């Protein structure tokens, strides 16, 4: 078939430069900001043309962005689905347009595995389990009830669902652990503070806060202090993400354990997208490496913390 200039048979620009359309969740947390920076910096470094959209945590905006990437005939679409469900229709449109899709950070619950070529991100169930395992050890000698309040992530999101189930599994062996209240703080500081204020009013005894991310934990810390209590002492706090501001709080004794969730996925995403464009086979599931931090470890890591 003849094709003039740099056009190719399917009408895509084929000047060799890779164009990725990325539909980001929003800018709700320190983690998300670091994730966005990692993707934008990696695209520059890799010489990739990045079309980037911020959905302000709304699924309909992500779907609109994906449709616009299809119209623009990008080479690869990548996105972090704000919630797990409701993606099949738009992903089928991408498939019909022969544009491969890579999931980063969060997963979808689509049964049709042909709708995306790879999922690069953390294992959130494991993160929840790490948080629960720490709590079980921390309270091994305690005899009375350990009353836990839980700040959940965005309702319907993979991290909220999985961090909740991983944590619940880890503590279910001992009936002294009681989750007395659990509500979404939508991964933000403001909502985390608001919900913690409500918990403090409604719960006679709170021993532990389990926050699905550091931003909600940091908001809760403000509420706890405004209530005249000492975070990290009167109410122990276990959180997830491992962002710099949480490490500062840990160095002040306000957060007792932090399960890292690595946002620096940019370089891996660019490498993956290049392979996909070149028609090479890629792993369907690429799990991010990440650890856990005690206050001592966080204090030591603080000076060099990238995010
Ligand atoms: C987890 C990511 C979550 C972070 C939050 O990979 O999806 O979203 O834990 C962020 O801080 O809002």
Coordinates of C-alpha atoms and ligand atoms in Angstrom, one line a residue:
X1 CA 0.0 0.0 0.0
X2 CA 1.4 3.4 -0.8
X3 CA 1.4 6.1 2.0
X4 CA 2.8 9.6 1.3
X5 CA 5.0 11.4 3.8
X6 CA 5.0 10.3 7.3
X7 CA 1.4 9.1 7.3
X8 CA 0.9 5.3 7.8
X9 CA -1.8 3.0 6.6
X10 CA -4.0 3.6 9.6
X11 CA -3.5 7.3 9.4
X12 CA -1.4 7.6 12.5
X13 CA 1.6 10.0 12.5
X14 CA 4.6 7.7 12.1
X15 CA 7.6 10.1 12.4
X16 CA 9.0 7.5 14.9
X17 CA 8.2 9.7 17.9
X18 CA 5.9 7.9 20.3
X19 CA 2.8 9.8 21.4
X20 CA 1.1 8.8 24.7
X21 CA -2.2 10.0 25.9
X22 CA -2.3 10.0 29.7
X23 CA -5.5 10.4 31.6
X24 CA -4.6 11.2 35.2
X25 CA -6.9 10.9 38.2
X26 CA -6.5 14.4 39.5
X27 CA -4.2 16.3 41.9
X28 CA -5.8 15.1 45.2
X29 CA -2.7 14.2 47.1
X30 CA 1.1 14.5 47.5
X31 CA 1.3 11.0 46.1
X32 CA -0.6 12.0 43.0
X33 CA 1.5 15.1 42.4
X34 CA 4.7 13.0 42.6
X35 CA 3.2 10.4 40.2
X36 CA 2.3 13.1 37.7
X37 CA 5.8 14.7 37.9
X38 CA 7.4 11.2 37.4
X39 CA 5.4 10.6 34.3
X40 CA 6.0 14.1 32.8
X41 CA 9.7 14.0 33.6
X42 CA 10.1 10.5 32.2
X43 CA 8.3 11.5 28.9
X44 CA 10.7 14.4 28.4
X45 CA 13.7 12.2 29.2
X46 CA 12.5 9.5 26.8
X47 CA 11.7 11.9 23.9
X48 CA 8.0 10.9 24.1
X49 CA 5.2 13.3 23.2
X50 CA 2.8 13.3 26.2
X51 CA -0.8 14.5 26.0
X52 CA -1.8 14.8 29.6
X53 CA -5.3 15.4 31.2
X54 CA -6.3 15.9 34.9
X55 CA -9.8 14.5 35.6
X56 CA -10.3 16.2 39.0
X57 CA -11.1 12.7 40.3
X58 CA -14.2 12.4 38.0
X59 CA -14.6 9.2 36.0
X60 CA -16.6 11.0 33.3
X61 CA -13.7 13.4 32.7
X62 CA -11.3 10.4 32.3
X63 CA -13.6 8.8 29.8
X64 CA -13.8 12.1 27.9
X65 CA -10.0 12.3 27.9
X66 CA -9.6 8.8 26.6
X67 CA -12.1 9.5 23.8
X68 CA -10.1 12.6 22.8
X69 CA -6.9 10.6 22.7
X70 CA -8.7 8.1 20.4
X71 CA -9.7 11.0 18.1
X72 CA -6.2 12.3 18.1
X73 CA -4.9 8.8 17.1
X74 CA -2.3 8.7 19.8
X75 CA 0.0 5.6 19.7
X76 CA -0.7 4.4 23.3
X77 CA -3.3 5.4 25.9
X78 CA -2.3 5.1 29.6
X79 CA -4.4 6.0 32.6
X80 CA -4.9 5.4 36.3
X81 CA -8.7 4.5 36.6
X82 CA -10.2 6.6 39.4
X83 CA -12.6 3.8 40.2
X84 CA -12.5 0.1 39.3
X85 CA -15.8 -0.2 37.3
X86 CA -17.4 1.3 34.3
X87 CA -14.6 1.2 31.7
X88 CA -15.5 -1.5 29.3
X89 CA -17.3 0.7 26.8
X90 CA -14.6 3.3 26.3
X91 CA -11.8 0.7 26.4
X92 CA -13.7 -1.2 23.6
X93 CA -13.6 2.0 21.6
X94 CA -9.8 2.2 22.1
X95 CA -9.5 -1.4 21.1
X96 CA -11.6 -0.9 17.9
X97 CA -9.3 2.1 17.1
X98 CA -6.3 -0.3 17.5
X99 CA -4.8 1.9 20.3
X100 CA -3.3 -0.2 23.0
X101 CA -4.1 0.7 26.6
X102 CA -1.7 0.5 29.7
X103 CA -3.1 0.7 33.2
X104 CA -0.9 2.5 35.7
X105 CA -1.3 2.7 39.5
X106 CA -4.9 1.6 39.8
X107 CA -6.7 -1.4 38.2
X108 CA -10.1 -1.9 36.5
X109 CA -12.5 -4.8 37.2
X110 CA -13.1 -5.5 33.5
X111 CA -13.5 -9.2 32.8
X112 CA -12.2 -8.8 29.2
X113 CA -8.5 -9.0 29.5
X114 CA -8.0 -7.9 25.8
X115 CA -9.0 -4.3 26.9
X116 CA -5.6 -3.5 28.2
X117 CA -2.1 -4.8 27.5
X118 CA -0.5 -4.3 30.9
X119 CA -1.1 -3.1 34.5
X120 CA 1.9 -1.4 36.1
X121 CA 1.3 -0.5 39.8
X122 CA 1.4 -1.6 43.5
X123 CA -0.3 -4.5 45.2
X124 CA -2.8 -2.6 47.4
X125 CA -3.9 -5.8 49.3
X126 CA -0.3 -6.3 50.3
X127 CA -0.1 -2.7 51.5
X128 CA -3.2 -3.2 53.6
X129 CA -1.8 -6.4 55.0
X130 CA 1.5 -4.7 55.9
X131 CA -0.4 -2.1 57.9
X132 CA -2.4 -4.7 59.7
X133 CA 0.6 -6.9 60.4
X134 CA 2.3 -4.0 62.0
X135 CA -0.8 -3.3 64.2
X136 CA -1.0 -6.9 65.3
X137 CA 2.7 -6.8 66.4
X138 CA 2.3 -3.4 68.0
X139 CA -0.6 -4.6 70.2
X140 CA 0.5 -8.2 70.8
X141 CA 0.7 -7.6 74.6
X142 CA -2.6 -5.6 74.8
X143 CA -5.4 -7.5 76.5
X144 CA -8.4 -5.1 76.2
X145 CA -10.2 -4.0 73.0
X146 CA -8.2 -2.0 70.4
X147 CA -10.7 0.4 68.9
X148 CA -9.7 1.3 65.3
X149 CA -11.2 4.1 63.1
X150 CA -10.5 3.8 59.3
X151 CA -10.2 6.6 56.8
X152 CA -11.0 4.9 53.4
X153 CA -9.8 6.1 50.1
X154 CA -12.0 7.1 47.2
X155 CA -15.2 5.0 47.2
X156 CA -14.9 2.3 44.5
X157 CA -11.2 2.8 43.8
X158 CA -8.9 -0.2 43.8
X159 CA -6.6 1.2 46.5
X160 CA -9.6 1.8 48.9
X161 CA -11.1 -1.6 48.3
X162 CA -7.8 -3.5 48.5
X163 CA -6.2 -1.7 51.4
X164 CA -9.4 -2.2 53.3
X165 CA -9.5 -6.0 52.6
X166 CA -5.8 -6.5 53.1
X167 CA -5.9 -4.8 56.5
X168 CA -9.1 -6.6 57.6
X169 CA -7.5 -10.0 56.7
X170 CA -4.4 -9.2 58.8
X171 CA -6.3 -8.3 62.0
X172 CA -9.2 -10.8 61.8
X173 CA -7.3 -13.4 63.8
X174 CA -7.7 -11.5 67.1
X175 CA -11.2 -10.3 68.2
X176 CA -9.6 -7.5 70.4
X177 CA -9.1 -5.5 67.1
X178 CA -12.4 -3.7 66.4
X179 CA -12.9 -1.3 63.5
X180 CA -15.5 0.9 65.3
X181 CA -15.9 3.4 62.4
X182 CA -14.9 3.5 58.7
X183 CA -15.7 6.2 56.2
X184 CA -14.2 7.6 53.0
X185 CA -12.0 10.7 53.2
X186 CA -11.5 10.6 49.4
X187 CA -7.7 10.6 49.7
X188 CA -7.7 14.3 50.6
X189 CA -6.4 16.2 53.7
X190 CA -9.6 18.3 53.9
X191 CA -12.0 15.4 53.9
X192 CA -9.7 13.4 56.1
X193 CA -9.8 16.1 58.7
X194 CA -13.6 16.5 58.5
X195 CA -14.2 12.8 58.9
X196 CA -11.7 12.5 61.8
X197 CA -13.5 15.3 63.5
X198 CA -16.8 13.3 63.2
X199 CA -15.1 10.2 64.5
X200 CA -13.7 12.1 67.5
X201 CA -17.2 13.3 68.3
X202 CA -19.0 10.0 67.9
X203 CA -16.4 7.5 69.3
X204 CA -15.9 7.4 73.1
X205 CA -12.5 5.6 72.7
X206 CA -10.2 5.6 69.7
X207 CA -6.9 3.8 70.0
X208 CA -5.8 3.7 66.4
X209 CA -6.4 5.4 63.1
X210 CA -5.7 3.5 59.9
X211 CA -5.6 5.9 57.0
X212 CA -5.6 4.7 53.4
X213 CA -3.2 7.5 52.5
X214 CA -0.9 10.1 54.1
X215 CA -2.9 13.1 53.1
X216 CA -6.0 11.9 55.0
X217 CA -3.7 11.0 57.9
X218 CA -2.2 14.6 57.9
X219 CA -5.7 16.1 57.9
X220 CA -6.7 13.8 60.7
X221 CA -3.7 14.9 62.7
X222 CA -5.0 18.4 62.6
X223 CA -8.4 17.2 63.9
X224 CA -6.8 15.2 66.7
X225 CA -4.6 18.1 67.9
X226 CA -7.5 20.5 67.8
X227 CA -9.4 18.0 70.0
X228 CA -6.5 18.3 72.5
X229 CA -5.1 14.9 71.9
X230 CA -1.6 13.8 70.9
X231 CA -1.4 12.0 67.5
X232 CA 1.0 9.1 67.6
X233 CA 0.6 8.8 71.4
X234 CA -3.1 9.0 72.5
X235 CA -4.2 7.8 69.0
X236 CA -1.7 5.6 67.1
X237 CA -1.6 6.3 63.4
X238 CA -0.7 3.8 60.6
X239 CA -0.9 5.2 57.1
X240 CA 0.0 4.4 53.4
X241 CA 2.0 6.3 50.7
X242 CA 5.2 7.4 52.4
X243 CA 5.2 11.0 51.2
X244 CA 7.7 13.6 52.6
X245 CA 5.1 15.4 54.7
X246 CA 4.2 12.2 56.4
X247 CA 7.9 11.5 57.1
X248 CA 8.1 14.9 58.7
X249 CA 5.1 14.0 60.9
X250 CA 6.8 10.6 61.8
X251 CA 10.0 12.4 62.8
X252 CA 7.7 14.4 65.2
X253 CA 6.2 11.2 66.6
X254 CA 2.8 11.9 65.1
X255 CA 2.6 8.9 62.7
X256 CA 3.7 5.5 64.0
X257 CA 4.1 3.4 60.8
X258 CA 3.9 4.2 57.1
X259 CA 3.5 1.6 54.3
X260 CA 5.2 3.0 51.1
X261 CA 3.3 3.2 47.8
X262 CA 5.8 4.1 45.1
X263 CA 4.5 6.8 42.7
X264 CA 7.6 6.9 40.6
X265 CA 6.2 4.9 37.7
X266 CA 7.2 7.2 34.8
X267 CA 10.3 5.5 33.5
X268 CA 8.8 2.1 33.6
X269 CA 5.7 3.4 31.8
X270 CA 7.8 4.9 29.0
X271 CA 9.8 1.7 28.5
X272 CA 6.6 -0.3 28.5
X273 CA 4.9 2.0 26.0
X274 CA 7.9 1.9 23.6
X275 CA 7.8 -1.9 23.7
X276 CA 4.0 -1.9 23.0
X277 CA 4.4 0.5 20.1
X278 CA 7.2 -1.7 18.6
X279 CA 4.8 -4.7 18.8
X280 CA 6.9 -6.5 21.4
X281 CA 5.2 -8.7 24.0
X282 CA 5.0 -7.2 27.5
X283 CA 4.2 -8.6 30.9
X284 CA 0.6 -8.2 31.8
X285 CA 1.2 -7.4 35.5
X286 CA 4.3 -5.4 36.6
X287 CA 4.3 -4.8 40.4
X288 CA 6.1 -1.8 41.9
X289 CA 8.8 -2.3 44.4
X290 CA 8.1 -0.6 47.8
X291 CA 8.8 -0.9 51.5
X292 CA 7.6 0.2 54.9
X293 CA 8.9 2.9 57.3
X294 CA 9.2 3.2 61.1
X295 CA 9.7 6.7 62.5
X296 CA 13.4 6.1 62.8
X297 CA 13.6 4.9 59.2
X298 CA 11.5 7.8 58.0
X299 CA 13.6 10.4 59.9
X300 CA 16.8 9.0 58.3
X301 CA 15.2 8.9 54.8
X302 CA 13.7 12.4 55.0
X303 CA 16.7 14.4 53.7
X304 CA 16.8 12.5 50.4
X305 CA 13.1 11.9 50.0
X306 CA 12.2 12.6 46.3
X307 CA 8.5 13.1 47.0
Ligands
LIG1 C1 -2.3 4.5 45.2 C2 -2.9 5.8 44.6 C3 -3.6 6.5 45.7 C4 -2.6 7.0 46.7 C5 -3.3 8.3 47.1 O1 -1.5 3.9 44.2 O2 -3.9 5.4 43.6 O3 -4.2 7.7 45.1 O4 -2.5 6.2 47.8 C6 -3.7 8.8 45.8 O5 -2.5 9.2 47.8 O6 -4.7 9.8 45.9

